[in-house]
Amino acid sequence: MSQREGNKVDLQSYSSASSFSHLEAKIRQTHSLARLLTSYAEQLLQEYVQHQGDPFGLPSFSPPGLPVPGLNSPAPAHSGLPTLERLQLDAAALNSLSPLLDDIRRLQADLNPFARRLLRRLEDASHQSRALGSAVEVVLGALGATPGPPGPHPMLPESPGVFLAKLLGYRVCGLYQEWVICTEGDLGQLLRAGLG
Amino acid sequence: MSLNLPRTLRNLLRLRAPVSFSPGHSLTPAPPLLVPDSPWTCFSPELRGRRMLRAPGGGLRQGAALPTARTMLALALLAFGALRAGSGSYLAVIAPQDPTLLIGSSLHATCSVSVSGSDAPTAEGLYWTLNGRRLAPELSQILNATTLGLALANLNGSKQQSGDNLVCHARDGSILAGSCLYVGLPPEKPVNISCWSKNMKDLTCRWFPGTQGETFLHTNYTLKYKLRWYGQDNTCQEYHTVGPYSCHIPKDLALFTPYEIWVEATNRLGSARSEVVTLDILDVVTTDPPPDVHVSRVGGLEDQLSVHWNSPPALKDFLFQAKYQIRYRVEDSVEWKVVDDVSNQTSCRLAGLKPGTVYFVQVRCNPFGIYGSKKAGIWSEWSHPTAASTPRSERQGSSGACEPRGGEPSSMPVRRELKQFLGWLKKHSYCPNLSFRLYDQWRAWMQKSHKTRNQDEGLLSSGRRSTARGPTWR
């Protein structure tokens, strides 16, 4: 059983000294990956808005809050949840984002067929989202927590209107950025609180 | 925690998504833009400046719950474009949705708001933007309490290939609906198709999109080919290999029989087909550039360089000859000089060069007479530039004096003229070998004699000149 003080996770209680260092290394590695992906996610969003045309990317841009069922922005109460539950939510969100980013790439391949860098970034983001989600699940497994059940893949409409397609992509890229930042913060907190 | 969808969203099972516009199809107004009654508030403290329309009464929930049904997921997304019930929510629809128009044409559009609630927007508060720029109020017209019209004339070509963003806004600037305009031109007939085969193994073709070029719309180009007298149409698959208007056919090409090749261009406003080009692969063969190009000095001759190269390896496999072409330029110049009478040789001597100067040299190859064909092939690419420098002129390097010394024959003007004459003889192939060898020998003899004379004079102090001056020169 883990000893927790509030949200703190005592990593040392989970394993022997040698495997503890391995666990710590794994958490650090995953945290570093999340940190790297936060910059990639920001670049992806910037690249995305460039190819959609104004008003995307303008400071005054005020898009509606598109719903992506089962996948919303991290809630304000997220930071108050227990560490493991936060990481479970992070992993679930990242895994859900991977096929969504694939769908957005397909839409953009039709809208912007010559935007090769954007299409490559979307493809990379899909892979990276899944990789980070899997890495977080590995950490959860090492901490004795089970990942959440895999949910069905979200589906986008086959032939949405063009403006709607642009907005959907903007929303998904934004969600990807939010959840990567959230994951990076949660892992950082795990390192600080758990090793402190 | 599952998402509790209202009944109207479940009814979306029967709704179709809006269809992208294509030429010849009637326009179908898209379902209205939806701002749903989200159970969460999208919250991201790091990302500022994103305004969200939130239905009154929408509460906060924790976490990101996974959907319970895949179909409900998809249709909940469709809900973005569909009608919804509920108080205090706004929706709007723009018609036409994603139209395609010719440059210079006009557009009449409407933004219709479905009022729901006392604080719903009316047509009076709405405004239009096009690609983020607010449109002048005089272009808009209130058609009724909930519908704002728009009239645009003489449209320019689309700013981006994904379409111009025509957006209907509420008074507070929030987006109610959007539609993307595609304004452009139909494609022109592609022209100037040229093809070449590298070592008879493949075929690469290049073309131009027509005189006007820019259609402002995404235009798809398809290169097709077939054997002239039989066979089905084939479509090239590997595009943009040597530029945006090119395609590469890597294999399965027949020889000794003509192909018909053409390009089809298609965009939202129509299509066009190029003229058919007929060719035999053997008539458009090229090779890699000649390898191993070396440039070196010719002894101490200050105005010549010797160029050597190897024939392309592919030539060994085929029964054809090759002719070569050399070009060279001074290092800090952009003007190339071409030597194009280099037949089936793999070496050449450049003459008439400037002393003490760096030259860049390139060589290319043209295979001809392939399997007895009388046609010339296609020139290869130029080899990578090879640099070399001519020797510095000794006269320049010594004292800088260019005048002849006392006692010497006044040979400067005569020598210059002789040099020019011999260079002319060589160029026009009047006894090139004979005069060239003699010229070299004479030049070498002149330089040696000049050096020797300088050494002799250096040994004598002033006033002590004697008859012991060494060899005399005539």
XYZ file of C-alpha atoms in Angstrom:
670
model
C 0.000 0.000 0.000
C 1.313 3.371 -0.784
C 1.708 5.981 1.849
C 0.239 9.230 0.785
C -0.015 12.538 2.421
C -2.753 14.269 0.558
C -1.636 14.003 -3.054
C 1.959 13.068 -2.284
C 3.145 9.725 -3.510
C 5.998 8.077 -1.687
C 7.883 6.450 -4.473
C 10.273 4.687 -2.199
C 7.555 2.625 -0.690
C 6.882 0.959 -3.960
C 10.014 -0.910 -4.604
C 13.477 -1.816 -3.516
C 16.326 0.620 -3.770
C 17.536 -0.567 -7.172
C 14.139 -0.616 -8.775
C 13.379 2.715 -7.123
C 16.166 4.333 -9.067
C 14.846 2.681 -12.178
C 11.373 4.001 -11.445
C 12.717 7.449 -10.759
C 14.630 7.343 -14.002
C 11.515 6.293 -15.847
C 9.506 9.131 -14.359
C 12.206 11.623 -15.220
C 12.404 10.294 -18.719
C 8.654 10.567 -19.181
C 8.691 14.046 -17.705
C 11.415 15.067 -20.136
C 9.374 13.685 -23.011
C 6.337 15.637 -21.867
C 8.406 18.779 -21.615
C 9.729 18.283 -25.138
C 6.254 17.705 -26.475
C 4.949 20.916 -24.944
C 7.163 22.894 -27.308
C 6.202 20.652 -30.234
C 2.530 21.125 -29.427
C 2.932 24.877 -29.415
C 4.695 24.759 -32.764
C 1.960 22.549 -34.146
C -0.733 25.016 -33.168
C 1.194 27.904 -34.685
C 1.777 25.981 -37.884
C -1.874 25.007 -37.995
C -3.295 28.508 -37.734
C -0.925 29.768 -40.420
C -2.478 27.465 -42.986
C -6.118 28.142 -42.153
C -5.965 31.843 -42.902
C -7.206 34.719 -40.811
C -8.960 35.011 -38.383
C -7.227 31.861 -37.152
C -4.191 33.002 -35.265
C -5.288 36.605 -34.858
C -5.263 37.917 -31.296
C -8.965 38.686 -31.648
C -9.799 35.149 -32.741
C -12.783 34.011 -30.708
C -13.793 30.501 -31.729
C -16.741 28.739 -30.201
C -16.053 26.057 -27.632
C -16.347 23.005 -29.802
C -17.254 19.895 -27.876
C -15.183 16.800 -28.323
C -17.232 14.229 -26.406
C -15.189 12.418 -23.860
C -12.295 14.775 -24.281
C -12.334 18.217 -22.805
C -9.743 20.566 -21.521
C -8.269 19.726 -18.142
C -10.788 20.835 -15.564
C -9.912 23.527 -13.013
C -10.273 20.915 -10.322
C -7.734 18.678 -12.002
C -4.836 19.901 -9.928
C -6.707 19.073 -6.756
C -7.121 15.418 -7.597
C -4.856 12.678 -6.263
C -1.680 12.280 -8.253
C -2.446 8.871 -9.640
C -5.923 9.894 -10.720
C -4.497 12.909 -12.505
C -2.050 10.715 -14.341
C -4.828 8.316 -15.284
C -6.764 11.187 -16.783
C -3.630 12.393 -18.582
C -2.988 8.980 -20.102
C -6.609 8.553 -21.172
C -6.682 11.980 -22.797
C -3.400 11.469 -24.636
C -4.523 8.111 -25.963
C -7.797 9.617 -27.154
C -5.964 12.441 -28.878
C -3.878 10.189 -31.072
C -6.656 9.073 -33.475
C -8.168 12.558 -33.397
C -4.914 14.037 -34.608
C -4.886 11.429 -37.361
C -8.350 12.521 -38.424
C -7.319 16.169 -38.423
C -4.333 15.271 -40.573
C -6.638 13.629 -43.097
C -8.874 16.679 -43.183
C -5.894 18.966 -43.634
C -4.483 16.750 -46.371
C -7.598 17.621 -48.308
C -7.682 21.306 -47.369
C -3.964 22.032 -47.493
C -2.354 19.286 -49.584
C 0.891 21.212 -50.036
C 1.335 22.043 -46.354
C 3.800 19.205 -45.940
C 5.302 20.457 -42.731
C 1.884 20.819 -41.119
C 0.860 17.348 -42.234
C 4.101 15.910 -40.914
C 3.666 17.683 -37.590
C 0.138 16.325 -37.246
C 1.341 12.838 -38.000
C 4.175 13.195 -35.499
C 1.812 14.598 -32.887
C -0.438 11.562 -33.253
C 2.477 9.238 -32.658
C 3.919 11.335 -29.854
C 0.609 11.612 -28.071
C 0.240 7.870 -28.066
C 3.847 7.429 -26.968
C 3.472 9.809 -24.058
C 0.184 8.214 -23.057
C 1.834 4.805 -23.061
C 4.782 6.108 -21.081
C 2.462 7.537 -18.443
C 0.679 4.191 -18.263
C 3.990 2.480 -17.670
C 4.653 4.869 -14.787
C 1.212 4.180 -13.421
C 1.824 0.475 -13.652
C 5.098 0.809 -11.799
C 3.290 2.771 -9.105
C 0.737 0.039 -8.697
C -2.101 1.908 -10.328
C -4.012 0.489 -13.229
C -4.590 2.622 -16.305
C -8.168 3.477 -17.105
C -10.087 1.324 -19.586
C -9.448 2.229 -23.210
C -12.329 4.155 -24.640
C -13.711 3.999 -28.152
C -11.914 6.129 -30.695
C -13.574 9.474 -31.176
C -14.783 9.946 -34.736
C -15.019 13.098 -36.725
C -17.645 13.644 -39.408
C -16.630 12.275 -42.763
C -17.389 15.407 -44.738
C -17.668 18.377 -42.425
C -18.013 21.872 -43.846
C -14.670 23.478 -44.496
C -14.912 26.108 -41.796
C -16.064 23.515 -39.313
C -13.163 21.302 -40.297
C -10.774 24.164 -39.658
C -12.318 24.832 -36.264
C -12.214 21.176 -35.316
C -8.533 21.006 -36.083
C -7.894 24.140 -34.095
C -9.767 22.655 -31.158
C -7.956 19.331 -31.311
C -4.535 20.954 -31.608
C -5.435 23.143 -28.660
C -6.515 20.156 -26.601
C -3.318 18.368 -27.449
C -1.305 21.308 -26.172
C -3.366 21.594 -23.007
C -3.071 17.948 -22.088
C 0.637 17.747 -22.804
C 1.212 20.758 -20.568
C -0.997 19.200 -17.924
C 0.878 15.904 -18.111
C 4.208 17.650 -17.834
C 3.003 19.473 -14.746
C 1.620 16.327 -13.122
C 4.819 14.382 -13.713
C 6.877 17.256 -12.416
C 4.804 17.370 -9.301
C 5.169 13.616 -8.914
C 8.919 13.978 -9.054
C 9.057 16.841 -6.606
C 6.521 15.538 -4.129
C 7.333 11.870 -4.413
C 11.058 12.271 -4.086
C 11.059 15.033 -1.621
C -18.327 9.998 -15.442
C -20.212 9.793 -18.735
C -21.419 12.538 -20.947
C -25.155 13.063 -20.591
C -26.300 14.081 -24.052
C -29.640 15.772 -24.529
C -32.235 14.049 -26.661
C -31.722 16.367 -29.579
C -28.172 15.169 -29.895
C -29.264 11.553 -29.918
C -31.686 12.455 -32.692
C -28.718 13.503 -34.723
C -28.337 9.876 -35.687
C -30.513 10.699 -38.654
C -28.727 13.832 -39.730
C -26.145 13.960 -42.527
C -22.984 15.973 -42.334
C -22.728 18.870 -44.810
C -21.186 17.911 -48.116
C -18.246 19.783 -49.566
C -19.156 21.792 -52.616
C -18.066 20.589 -56.017
C -18.753 22.154 -59.411
C -22.136 21.311 -60.793
C -23.684 20.496 -57.470
C -26.336 22.569 -55.895
C -25.489 24.318 -52.738
C -26.901 22.874 -49.580
C -27.049 25.093 -46.565
C -25.012 23.600 -43.792
C -26.458 22.814 -40.428
C -26.108 25.758 -38.141
C -23.121 26.306 -35.971
C -23.730 24.944 -32.548
C -22.518 26.084 -29.209
C -23.557 23.179 -27.056
C -24.494 23.073 -23.459
C -21.131 21.732 -22.442
C -20.946 19.974 -19.103
C -17.444 21.341 -18.661
C -15.826 24.665 -18.989
C -12.728 24.364 -21.117
C -10.103 25.633 -18.821
C -6.511 26.216 -19.565
C -4.819 28.851 -17.483
C -1.785 28.858 -19.763
C -3.707 29.564 -22.913
C -5.176 33.005 -22.762
C -7.202 34.874 -25.309
C -9.556 32.084 -26.204
C -13.087 33.160 -25.684
C -15.658 30.489 -25.304
C -19.366 30.744 -25.644
C -20.828 29.063 -22.612
C -24.441 28.259 -22.155
C -25.846 29.744 -19.010
C -26.199 27.191 -16.340
C -23.369 25.069 -17.661
C -21.539 23.780 -14.681
C -18.093 22.518 -14.033
C -17.185 18.898 -13.886
C -14.015 17.123 -13.145
C -11.864 15.189 -15.482
C -12.265 13.970 -19.029
C -14.795 11.183 -19.088
C -14.806 8.694 -21.922
C -17.920 8.308 -24.026
C -20.223 5.424 -23.547
C -21.133 4.871 -27.229
C -19.044 5.442 -30.331
C -22.017 6.533 -32.344
C -22.988 9.084 -29.763
C -19.454 10.383 -29.893
C -19.554 10.933 -33.604
C -22.931 12.517 -33.551
C -22.136 14.695 -30.635
C -19.464 16.120 -32.872
C -22.026 16.490 -35.594
C -24.000 18.433 -33.066
C -21.610 21.236 -33.687
C -23.351 21.824 -36.960
C -26.861 20.917 -35.943
C -29.848 22.406 -34.278
C -30.102 21.980 -30.584
C -32.631 22.672 -27.989
C -32.038 24.355 -24.759
C -32.439 27.787 -23.422
C -29.864 30.494 -23.536
C -27.925 29.073 -26.499
C -27.148 30.622 -29.838
C -26.841 29.139 -33.274
C -26.471 30.471 -36.776
C -26.040 29.207 -40.278
C -24.400 30.795 -43.300
C -25.662 30.110 -46.771
C -24.188 29.251 -49.170
C -21.767 26.892 -47.501
C -18.300 26.589 -49.093
C -19.184 27.989 -52.524
C -16.793 27.978 -55.473
C -16.792 31.128 -57.598
C -15.005 32.615 -60.557
C -12.733 35.584 -59.995
C -14.698 38.750 -60.582
C -18.049 37.224 -59.762
C -20.454 38.283 -57.007
C -21.673 36.558 -53.900
C -24.877 36.966 -51.918
C -24.783 35.313 -48.517
C -26.988 35.195 -45.445
C -26.358 34.600 -41.766
C -29.464 33.348 -40.009
C -29.699 33.194 -36.259
C -32.162 30.973 -34.476
C -33.250 32.946 -31.498
C -33.404 31.105 -28.288
C -33.578 33.147 -25.154
C -33.971 36.737 -24.276
C -30.324 37.555 -24.738
C -29.999 35.932 -28.113
C -28.429 38.089 -30.792
C -30.527 39.756 -33.410
C -29.562 40.621 -36.910
C -28.857 44.169 -35.875
C -25.904 43.154 -33.772
C -24.310 40.850 -36.297
C -21.418 41.649 -38.581
C -19.277 39.916 -41.182
C -15.572 39.365 -41.504
C -13.682 37.964 -44.466
C -10.276 36.501 -43.677
C -10.324 38.302 -40.352
C -11.121 41.729 -41.765
C -14.399 43.305 -40.885
C -16.518 44.045 -43.919
C -17.978 47.498 -44.440
C -21.466 47.885 -43.018
C -22.821 49.064 -46.351
C -22.165 45.613 -47.775
C -24.577 44.113 -45.236
C -28.320 44.289 -45.145
C -30.726 43.297 -42.426
C -33.191 41.021 -44.145
C -35.287 40.297 -41.098
C -34.985 40.176 -37.344
C -32.694 37.208 -37.401
C -31.024 37.287 -40.795
C -28.190 39.461 -41.979
C -27.439 39.516 -45.687
C -24.174 40.226 -47.444
C -23.406 41.306 -51.005
C -19.855 41.053 -52.310
C -18.956 42.027 -55.851
C -15.959 41.508 -58.071
C -14.322 38.892 -55.874
C -10.559 38.498 -55.883
C -8.791 35.161 -55.944
C -8.687 33.260 -52.671
C -5.911 34.164 -50.298
C -5.260 30.590 -49.273
C -5.947 27.271 -50.892
C -8.005 26.123 -47.930
C -10.545 28.811 -48.797
C -11.316 32.346 -47.649
C -12.938 32.453 -44.227
C -16.300 34.238 -44.320
C -17.507 34.485 -40.723
C -20.653 35.769 -39.070
C -20.061 37.348 -35.667
C -22.198 38.353 -32.752
C -21.884 41.865 -31.425
C -19.267 40.816 -28.891
C -17.075 39.396 -31.649
C -17.741 35.758 -30.960
C -18.083 33.462 -33.956
C -21.557 32.252 -34.774
C -21.016 30.608 -38.148
C -18.479 30.267 -40.925
C -18.231 29.398 -44.584
C -15.173 29.080 -46.798
C -15.128 30.737 -50.211
C -13.154 29.301 -53.087
C -12.574 32.028 -55.667
C -10.364 31.287 -58.610
C -10.040 30.239 -62.213
C -10.460 26.953 -64.016
C -7.180 25.323 -64.976
C -5.493 26.092 -68.252
C -4.237 23.457 -70.612
C -0.828 22.279 -69.360
C 1.893 23.025 -71.911
C 5.497 22.293 -72.817
C 5.664 18.707 -71.719
C 9.252 17.497 -71.814
C 10.445 14.053 -70.807
C 13.729 12.283 -70.383
C 14.872 8.817 -69.461
C 17.845 8.261 -67.228
C 19.845 5.425 -68.716
C 16.700 3.992 -70.399
C 15.399 2.753 -67.046
C 12.723 5.286 -66.219
C 10.918 8.350 -67.512
C 10.598 11.755 -65.904
C 8.306 14.399 -67.364
C 7.915 18.041 -66.618
C 5.301 20.527 -67.774
C 4.059 24.058 -67.239
C 0.599 24.919 -65.920
C -0.323 27.314 -68.716
C 0.384 30.940 -69.352
C -1.558 32.407 -66.488
C -0.384 29.836 -64.007
C -2.085 30.879 -60.788
C -5.628 29.593 -60.468
C -5.956 30.533 -56.784
C -7.467 27.120 -56.244
C -5.846 23.832 -55.498
C -5.302 22.323 -58.938
C -4.504 18.687 -59.280
C -2.263 17.564 -62.143
C -2.279 13.978 -63.374
C 0.220 12.717 -65.899
C -1.040 9.858 -68.010
C 0.659 7.653 -70.573
C -0.050 4.726 -72.828
C 1.580 2.801 -75.592
C 0.558 4.426 -78.816
C -1.110 1.585 -80.641
C -2.309 -0.570 -77.845
C -2.557 -0.731 -74.100
C -4.588 1.033 -71.486
C -4.105 4.431 -69.915
C -1.638 4.463 -67.074
C -1.336 7.112 -64.379
C 1.954 8.376 -63.056
C 2.234 8.073 -59.276
C 5.415 9.850 -58.172
C 4.896 13.605 -58.411
C 7.012 16.670 -57.661
C 10.271 14.825 -58.283
C 11.952 17.691 -60.164
C 9.777 20.629 -59.295
C 6.076 21.158 -58.622
C 4.948 20.158 -62.129
C 6.721 16.901 -62.691
C 6.242 13.184 -62.377
C 8.474 10.150 -62.440
C 7.677 6.740 -63.910
C 10.213 4.378 -62.368
C 9.829 1.155 -64.304
C 8.013 -1.113 -66.739
C 8.705 0.985 -69.803
C 8.939 -0.486 -73.255
C 11.618 0.397 -75.785
C 11.415 0.663 -79.585
C 7.755 1.636 -79.408
C 6.214 5.071 -78.992
C 4.356 6.298 -75.948
C 1.605 8.886 -75.809
C 1.867 11.182 -72.825
C -0.442 13.942 -71.630
C -1.335 15.887 -68.479
C -4.801 16.506 -67.056
C -5.435 19.450 -64.743
C -8.474 19.568 -62.470
C -9.756 21.970 -59.865
C -13.105 22.976 -58.400
C -13.958 25.050 -61.451
C -13.188 22.548 -64.159
C -10.520 20.585 -65.939
C -8.194 20.845 -68.905
C -6.036 18.436 -70.848
C -2.721 19.078 -72.537
C -1.766 18.130 -76.052
C -0.530 14.596 -76.443
C 3.209 14.150 -76.758
C 4.453 11.074 -78.585
C 7.956 9.795 -77.933
C 10.142 6.740 -77.910
C 12.145 6.207 -74.766
C 15.288 5.696 -76.815
C 15.001 9.203 -78.221
C 14.995 10.965 -74.859
C 17.819 9.230 -73.092
C 20.164 11.082 -70.816
C 22.858 9.949 -68.443
C 24.411 11.009 -65.206
C 26.995 13.774 -65.533
C 30.513 12.696 -66.419
C 32.275 11.620 -63.237
C 35.785 12.344 -62.002
C 36.255 15.736 -63.617
C 39.808 16.967 -62.997
C 41.236 20.314 -63.987
C 44.981 20.894 -63.901
C 47.618 23.274 -65.152
C 49.524 22.667 -68.320
C 53.081 22.894 -67.103
C 53.910 26.522 -66.586
C 51.622 27.819 -69.292
C 49.813 30.696 -67.707
C 46.800 30.832 -70.001
C 45.824 27.186 -70.241
C 44.152 24.506 -68.164
C 43.687 20.844 -68.953
C 40.332 19.151 -68.232
C 39.947 15.385 -67.910
C 36.888 13.294 -67.097
C 35.475 9.805 -67.355
C 32.549 8.752 -69.439
C 29.350 7.975 -67.499
C 29.331 4.338 -66.381
C 25.988 3.672 -68.052
C 27.581 4.225 -71.436
C 29.435 1.003 -71.064
C 26.184 -0.895 -70.945
C 24.657 0.624 -74.022
C 25.628 0.726 -77.644
C 25.853 4.432 -78.087
C 28.387 7.186 -78.217
C 28.560 10.408 -76.351
C 29.481 13.961 -77.047
C 30.521 16.371 -74.368
C 30.289 20.017 -73.611
C 32.439 22.064 -71.267
C 31.674 25.359 -69.667
C 33.932 27.495 -67.555
C 33.929 30.857 -65.881
C 36.132 33.079 -63.830
C 35.567 32.676 -60.127
C 33.909 36.017 -59.556
C 31.926 36.104 -62.743
C 28.487 34.743 -63.628
C 29.169 34.433 -67.332
C 29.961 30.966 -68.571
C 31.933 30.276 -71.688
C 30.990 27.107 -73.495
C 33.193 24.768 -75.433
C 30.856 22.621 -77.455
C 32.997 21.006 -80.028
C 34.308 18.296 -77.754
C 33.332 15.147 -79.535
C 33.850 11.677 -78.160
C 36.895 12.623 -76.118
C 37.347 12.597 -72.383
C 39.826 15.440 -72.193
C 40.182 18.967 -73.423
C 42.559 21.862 -73.074
C 41.243 25.334 -72.383
C 43.317 28.159 -73.826
C 43.261 31.919 -73.879
C 42.713 32.107 -70.144
C 43.813 34.834 -67.809
C 46.974 34.155 -65.817
C 46.745 33.853 -62.080
C 42.995 33.378 -62.161
C 40.716 30.803 -60.568
C 38.342 29.108 -62.978
C 35.307 26.899 -62.356
C 34.762 24.147 -64.891
C 31.826 21.825 -65.556
C 31.246 19.051 -68.079
C 28.092 17.415 -69.380
C 27.324 14.555 -71.682
C 24.846 13.806 -74.454
C 24.407 10.203 -75.549
C 23.536 9.729 -79.212
C 23.232 6.951 -81.716
C 21.512 4.719 -79.225
C 20.941 1.366 -80.861
C 21.460 3.036 -84.186
C 19.057 5.906 -83.583
C 19.939 9.023 -85.527
C 18.487 11.353 -82.932
C 20.565 13.059 -80.318
C 19.737 12.371 -76.727
C 19.210 14.759 -73.863
C 22.088 16.624 -72.302
C 22.878 15.429 -68.791
C 23.096 17.747 -65.841
C 26.368 19.585 -65.479
C 28.980 17.926 -63.295
C 29.794 19.503 -59.980
C 32.032 22.547 -60.489
C 35.736 21.848 -60.336
C 38.085 24.733 -59.616
C 41.661 25.349 -60.686
C 43.888 28.357 -61.161
C 46.179 29.332 -63.976
C 49.780 30.113 -63.075
C 50.561 33.681 -62.285
C 52.317 35.617 -64.963
C 56.052 35.896 -64.092
C 56.155 39.351 -65.533
C 53.469 40.417 -63.129
C 55.062 38.676 -60.167
C 58.537 40.127 -60.491
C 58.787 43.825 -60.655
C 55.381 44.599 -61.997
C 56.985 46.265 -64.994
C 55.341 45.366 -68.248
C 57.665 47.251 -70.589
C 60.458 45.349 -72.393
C 64.017 45.953 -71.114
C 66.703 47.653 -73.148
C 68.436 45.422 -75.602
C 65.492 43.088 -75.937
C 63.642 42.948 -79.174
C 60.428 44.942 -78.829
C 58.362 41.781 -78.844
C 55.338 42.765 -76.786
C 52.951 43.849 -79.534
C 54.250 41.203 -81.912
C 54.000 38.530 -79.288
C 50.488 39.472 -78.411
C 49.443 39.311 -81.972
C 51.183 36.010 -82.503
C 49.453 34.575 -79.508
C 46.115 35.678 -80.773
C 46.833 34.279 -84.199
C 47.837 30.904 -82.875
C 44.777 30.813 -80.646
C 42.598 31.557 -83.638
C 44.313 28.821 -85.654
C 43.665 26.335 -82.930
C 40.038 27.333 -82.535
C 39.266 26.938 -86.182
C 41.171 23.682 -86.394
C 43.645 24.788 -88.995
C 46.396 22.277 -88.321
C 45.554 22.386 -84.659
C 48.036 19.818 -83.533
C 50.943 21.148 -85.441
C 50.569 24.770 -84.499
C 49.610 23.996 -80.939
C 52.695 21.963 -80.236
C 54.913 24.512 -81.828
C 53.160 27.248 -79.935
C 53.694 25.458 -76.617
C 57.304 24.847 -77.364
C 57.820 28.399 -78.381
C 56.056 29.719 -75.268
C 58.069 27.496 -72.971
C 61.246 28.548 -74.711
C 60.301 32.231 -74.367
C 59.601 31.959 -70.671
C 62.776 30.098 -70.003
C 64.801 32.604 -71.903
C 63.184 35.470 -70.047
C 63.979 33.923 -66.677
C 67.540 33.289 -67.612
C 67.981 36.864 -68.812
C 66.703 38.205 -65.489
C 69.137 36.051 -63.561
C 72.031 37.210 -65.663
C 71.204 40.850 -65.223
C 70.848 40.378 -61.523
C 74.418 39.200 -61.235
C 75.833 42.349 -62.753
C 76.132 45.538 -60.715
C 75.743 48.956 -62.365
C 78.757 50.047 -64.324
C 80.123 46.610 -64.505
C 78.210 45.433 -67.475
C 80.349 43.384 -69.726
C 79.967 41.264 -72.709
C 79.501 38.239 -70.523
C 75.725 38.444 -70.748
C 74.958 34.878 -71.475
C 73.129 33.617 -74.516
C 71.768 36.111 -76.934
C 68.308 35.755 -78.153
C 67.076 36.273 -81.576
